[in-house]
CSV table of C-alpha atoms and ligand atoms in Angstrom, one decimal:
chain,number,residue,atom,x,y,z
V,1,MET,CA,0.0,0.0,0.0
V,2,GLU,CA,1.1,3.5,-0.7
V,3,VAL,CA,0.0,7.0,0.5
V,4,THR,CA,1.3,10.5,-0.1
V,5,ILE,CA,2.0,12.9,2.8
V,6,ASN,CA,2.6,16.5,1.8
V,7,HIS,CA,3.0,15.2,-1.8
V,8,ASN,CA,5.7,12.6,-1.0
V,9,ASN,CA,5.1,8.9,-1.4
V,10,TYR,CA,5.4,6.5,1.5
V,11,GLU,CA,4.9,2.7,1.8
V,12,VAL,CA,2.5,1.8,4.6
V,13,GLU,CA,1.2,-1.3,6.3
V,14,PRO,CA,-2.5,-2.1,6.5
V,15,GLY,CA,-3.9,-1.1,10.0
V,16,GLN,CA,-1.4,1.7,10.6
V,17,THR,CA,-2.8,5.1,11.5
V,18,ILE,CA,-1.9,8.3,9.6
V,19,LEU,CA,-0.2,9.5,12.8
V,20,GLN,CA,1.9,6.3,13.0
V,21,VAL,CA,3.0,6.6,9.4
V,22,ALA,CA,3.8,10.3,9.8
V,23,LYS,CA,5.9,9.7,13.0
V,24,GLN,CA,7.7,6.8,11.4
V,25,ASN,CA,8.8,9.2,8.6
V,26,GLY,CA,9.7,12.1,10.8
V,27,ILE,CA,6.7,14.2,9.9
V,28,TYR,CA,5.4,16.4,12.8
V,29,ILE,CA,1.8,16.3,13.8
V,30,PRO,CA,0.9,17.8,17.2
V,31,THR,CA,-1.0,15.6,19.6
V,32,ILE,CA,-2.5,15.9,23.1
V,33,CYS,CA,-4.7,12.9,23.9
V,34,HIS,CA,-2.5,10.4,22.0
V,35,SER,CA,0.1,8.3,23.8
V,36,PRO,CA,1.8,5.2,22.2
V,37,HIS,CA,1.2,3.5,25.6
V,38,LEU,CA,-2.6,3.9,25.6
V,39,SER,CA,-5.6,3.2,23.4
V,40,ASP,CA,-6.6,6.1,21.2
V,41,VAL,CA,-9.9,7.9,21.6
V,42,GLY,CA,-9.5,10.9,19.3
V,43,SER,CA,-10.9,13.3,21.8
V,44,CYS,CA,-8.7,16.4,21.5
V,45,ARG,CA,-8.7,16.9,17.7
V,46,MET,CA,-5.2,18.4,17.8
V,47,CYS,CA,-3.8,15.9,15.3
V,48,LEU,CA,-6.2,17.0,12.5
V,49,VAL,CA,-4.9,16.5,9.0
V,50,GLU,CA,-6.6,17.1,5.6
V,51,LEU,CA,-7.4,14.4,3.1
V,52,GLU,CA,-7.0,15.7,-0.4
V,53,ASN,CA,-9.1,12.9,-1.8
V,54,ASN,CA,-12.3,14.2,-0.2
V,55,HIS,CA,-11.2,17.5,1.4
V,56,LYS,CA,-12.1,16.2,4.9
V,57,LEU,CA,-10.3,17.0,8.1
V,58,VAL,CA,-9.7,13.8,10.2
V,59,ALA,CA,-8.0,13.0,13.5
V,60,SER,CA,-4.8,11.3,12.4
V,61,CYS,CA,-4.4,9.3,15.6
V,62,VAL,CA,-7.6,7.3,15.0
V,63,THR,CA,-7.7,7.2,11.1
V,64,PRO,CA,-6.2,4.2,9.5
V,65,VAL,CA,-4.4,4.7,6.2
V,66,THR,CA,-5.9,3.4,3.0
V,67,ASP,CA,-4.2,2.7,-0.3
V,68,GLY,CA,-3.8,5.9,-2.4
V,69,MET,CA,-4.7,8.3,0.5
V,70,ARG,CA,-3.4,11.8,-0.1
V,71,ILE,CA,-2.7,13.5,3.2
V,72,LEU,CA,-1.7,17.1,4.0
V,73,THR,CA,-0.4,17.8,7.5
V,74,ASP,CA,0.4,21.5,7.2
V,75,SER,CA,-2.2,23.0,4.8
V,76,LYS,CA,-3.8,26.4,5.6
V,77,ARG,CA,-7.0,24.6,6.5
V,78,VAL,CA,-5.2,22.3,8.9
V,79,ILE,CA,-3.3,25.1,10.6
V,80,GLU,CA,-6.5,27.1,11.0
V,81,ALA,CA,-8.4,24.1,12.5
V,82,ARG,CA,-5.6,23.4,15.0
V,83,LYS,CA,-5.6,27.1,16.0
V,84,THR,CA,-9.3,26.8,16.7
V,85,VAL,CA,-8.8,23.7,18.8
V,86,VAL,CA,-6.2,25.5,21.0
V,87,ASP,CA,-8.4,28.6,21.1
V,88,LEU,CA,-11.3,26.5,22.4
V,89,LEU,CA,-9.1,24.7,24.9
V,90,VAL,CA,-7.8,28.0,26.3
V,91,SER,CA,-11.4,29.4,26.5
V,92,ASP,CA,-12.1,27.6,29.8
V,93,HIS,CA,-8.5,27.2,31.0
V,94,PRO,CA,-6.9,29.4,33.6
V,95,LEU,CA,-4.2,31.7,32.1
V,96,ASP,CA,-2.1,31.6,35.2
V,97,CYS,CA,1.0,30.1,33.6
V,98,MET,CA,3.3,32.3,35.6
V,99,THR,CA,2.3,30.7,38.9
V,100,CYS,CA,1.3,27.3,37.6
V,101,GLU,CA,3.2,24.2,38.8
V,102,ALA,CA,3.3,22.9,35.3
V,103,ASN,CA,4.8,26.0,33.7
V,104,GLY,CA,7.4,24.9,31.3
V,105,ASN,CA,6.1,21.3,31.3
V,106,CYS,CA,2.7,21.9,29.7
V,107,VAL,CA,1.6,20.7,26.3
V,108,LEU,CA,-1.2,23.3,26.1
V,109,GLN,CA,1.2,26.1,26.8
V,110,ASP,CA,3.6,24.8,24.1
V,111,LEU,CA,0.8,24.6,21.6
V,112,ALA,CA,-0.5,28.1,22.5
V,113,TYR,CA,3.0,29.3,21.9
V,114,GLU,CA,3.3,27.4,18.6
V,115,TYR,CA,0.1,28.7,17.2
V,116,GLY,CA,0.3,32.2,18.7
V,117,ILE,CA,-2.8,32.0,21.0
V,118,LYS,CA,-2.4,34.5,23.8
V,119,GLU,CA,-6.1,34.4,24.9
V,120,SER,CA,-9.2,32.9,23.6
V,121,THR,CA,-11.3,34.7,20.9
V,122,PHE,CA,-14.3,32.9,22.4
V,123,GLY,CA,-14.0,34.8,25.7
V,124,THR,CA,-12.9,33.2,28.9
V,125,LYS,CA,-15.2,31.3,31.2
V,126,LYS,CA,-15.4,32.5,34.8
V,127,LEU,CA,-13.0,30.6,36.9
V,128,PRO,CA,-12.6,28.8,39.3
V,129,ARG,CA,-15.4,26.4,38.6
V,130,PHE,CA,-14.3,23.3,40.5
V,131,GLU,CA,-12.7,22.5,43.8
V,132,ILE,CA,-9.0,21.6,44.0
V,133,LYS,CA,-8.5,18.1,45.4
V,134,ASP,CA,-5.3,18.0,47.5
V,135,GLN,CA,-6.2,16.3,50.8
V,136,ASN,CA,-3.4,13.8,50.5
V,137,GLU,CA,0.4,13.9,50.6
V,138,PHE,CA,1.2,13.1,46.9
V,139,ILE,CA,-1.0,14.3,44.1
V,140,GLN,CA,-3.1,17.5,43.5
V,141,LEU,CA,-6.0,17.4,41.1
V,142,ASP,CA,-7.1,20.8,39.8
V,143,PRO,CA,-10.1,20.1,37.5
V,144,ASP,CA,-10.1,23.7,36.2
V,145,LYS,CA,-6.8,23.0,34.4
V,146,CYS,CA,-8.0,19.7,32.9
V,147,ILE,CA,-8.7,19.7,29.2
V,148,LEU,CA,-10.5,16.4,29.3
V,149,CYS,CA,-8.1,14.5,27.1
V,150,GLY,CA,-8.7,11.4,29.2
V,151,LYS,CA,-5.1,10.3,29.4
V,152,CYS,CA,-5.1,10.0,33.2
V,153,VAL,CA,-8.4,8.0,33.0
V,154,ARG,CA,-7.0,5.6,30.4
V,155,THR,CA,-3.6,5.4,32.2
V,156,CYS,CA,-5.3,4.5,35.5
V,157,LYS,CA,-7.5,1.9,33.7
V,158,GLU,CA,-5.2,0.4,31.1
V,159,ILE,CA,-1.8,0.6,32.7
V,160,GLN,CA,-2.3,0.7,36.5
V,161,MET,CA,-5.7,-1.1,36.4
V,162,CYS,CA,-7.0,0.9,39.4
V,163,ASN,CA,-9.9,2.9,37.9
V,164,ALA,CA,-9.3,5.6,40.5
V,165,LEU,CA,-10.2,8.4,38.0
V,166,ASP,CA,-13.1,8.8,35.5
V,167,PHE,CA,-15.2,11.4,33.9
V,168,VAL,CA,-18.2,12.7,35.9
V,169,ASN,CA,-21.0,15.1,35.0
V,170,ARG,CA,-21.9,16.2,31.5
V,171,GLY,CA,-21.3,19.2,29.1
V,172,PHE,CA,-19.5,22.2,30.7
V,173,GLU,CA,-19.7,20.5,34.1
V,174,THR,CA,-17.7,17.5,32.9
V,175,LYS,CA,-14.5,16.9,35.0
V,176,VAL,CA,-12.2,14.1,35.9
V,177,SER,CA,-12.7,12.9,39.5
V,178,PRO,CA,-12.1,10.0,41.9
V,179,PRO,CA,-15.3,8.0,42.8
V,180,PHE,CA,-18.0,9.9,44.7
V,181,ASN,CA,-16.2,13.2,44.2
V,182,GLN,CA,-13.8,12.5,47.0
V,183,ASP,CA,-10.1,13.2,47.2
V,184,LEU,CA,-7.6,10.8,45.6
V,185,GLY,CA,-6.7,9.9,49.2
V,186,GLY,CA,-10.3,9.5,50.2
V,187,GLN,CA,-11.5,6.4,52.1
V,188,ASP,CA,-13.1,4.8,49.1
V,189,SER,CA,-10.5,5.9,46.5
V,190,PRO,CA,-8.6,3.0,44.9
V,191,CYS,CA,-5.7,5.3,44.0
V,192,VAL,CA,-2.3,3.9,45.0
V,193,PHE,CA,-0.4,7.2,44.2
V,194,CYS,CA,1.7,5.6,41.5
V,195,GLY,CA,2.0,9.0,39.8
V,196,GLN,CA,1.5,7.6,36.3
V,197,CYS,CA,-1.5,9.9,35.8
V,198,VAL,CA,0.7,12.9,36.7
V,199,GLU,CA,3.3,11.8,34.2
V,200,MET,CA,0.7,11.5,31.5
V,201,CYS,CA,-1.2,14.8,32.2
V,202,PRO,CA,-0.5,17.3,29.5
V,203,THR,CA,-1.4,20.3,31.7
V,204,GLY,CA,-1.2,21.3,35.3
V,205,ALA,CA,-4.4,19.4,36.2
V,206,LEU,CA,-2.5,16.6,37.9
V,207,THR,CA,0.7,17.6,39.7
V,208,TYR,CA,2.8,16.3,42.5
V,209,ILE,CA,2.5,17.9,45.9
V,210,PRO,CA,6.0,18.9,46.8
V,211,SER,CA,7.0,17.7,50.3
V,212,LYS,CA,8.5,21.0,51.1
V,213,GLY,CA,6.4,24.0,50.0
V,214,LYS,CA,6.3,24.8,46.2
V,215,GLY,CA,8.3,23.6,43.3
V,216,ARG,CA,8.1,23.2,39.5
V,217,TYR,CA,9.2,20.1,37.7
V,218,TYR,CA,12.6,21.6,36.6
V,219,GLU,CA,13.4,22.5,40.2
V,220,PHE,CA,13.3,18.9,41.4
V,221,ASN,CA,15.9,16.2,41.1
V,222,LYS,CA,14.4,12.9,40.1
V,223,THR,CA,15.5,10.0,42.3
V,224,LYS,CA,14.8,6.3,42.4
V,225,THR,CA,12.7,5.2,45.3
V,226,THR,CA,10.4,2.4,46.6
V,227,CYS,CA,6.7,3.2,46.6
V,228,PRO,CA,5.6,3.0,50.2
V,229,TYR,CA,2.0,2.6,49.5
V,230,CYS,CA,0.8,-1.0,49.1
V,231,GLY,CA,3.8,-3.2,50.0
V,232,VAL,CA,4.6,-4.6,46.5
V,233,GLY,CA,7.7,-2.4,46.5
V,234,CYS,CA,7.5,-1.0,43.0
V,235,GLN,CA,10.6,1.0,42.0
V,236,LEU,CA,9.8,4.5,40.9
V,237,GLU,CA,11.7,7.3,39.4
X,301,FES,FE1,-5.5,12.7,17.9
X,301,FES,FE2,-6.1,13.9,20.3
X,301,FES,S1,-4.1,13.4,19.5
X,301,FES,S2,-7.4,13.4,18.6
């Protein structure tokens, strides 16, 4: 099978997604909700590309290649669509990068920089809307900074098999939460504080609680340690 990406020909295998073929050949497509370690759900639409065959915009992480497909990853339409995606994500996101724990380690911040989005043209929703969950020693959950990509939910379900996080509510009220709206350290929370959700989170929605005051990711030294939580003795870094 063969496809063209930006007018160049590439051999592809059946079942590969457009994103996989692009990555394999060093072609940049921005992503948020995609991770090679998780199932793909196509929720963020950041990875949109244009199909010349039918002039449709499709999410490249969930669209399999077909023989003769002609793909554009950087057409004017694609860039405009990606700008709109970032614009919409920023519209209900706090613009407090200067004091955010994830400053310098935030995919949304990087994409806003890349596409020149300083503030949303859709206006900004009144914040805060949700309560911060930080009644434990390890992980803070700030649902106002969540862009609902679902990476933490899938990580907890598919890698850690804990199901400590899921989506609750509908529409603008949708957020990620432990069961019964409790804290991650709540009595009925199955969270084992493995920290994998924090590592996957593309924004400052899930961050570590520093043991001594404040600190951003580049101010910490990572060190190997043994998880004290359940007694299995997992080695963490
Ligand atoms: Fe493809 Fe989010 S990365 S839809």
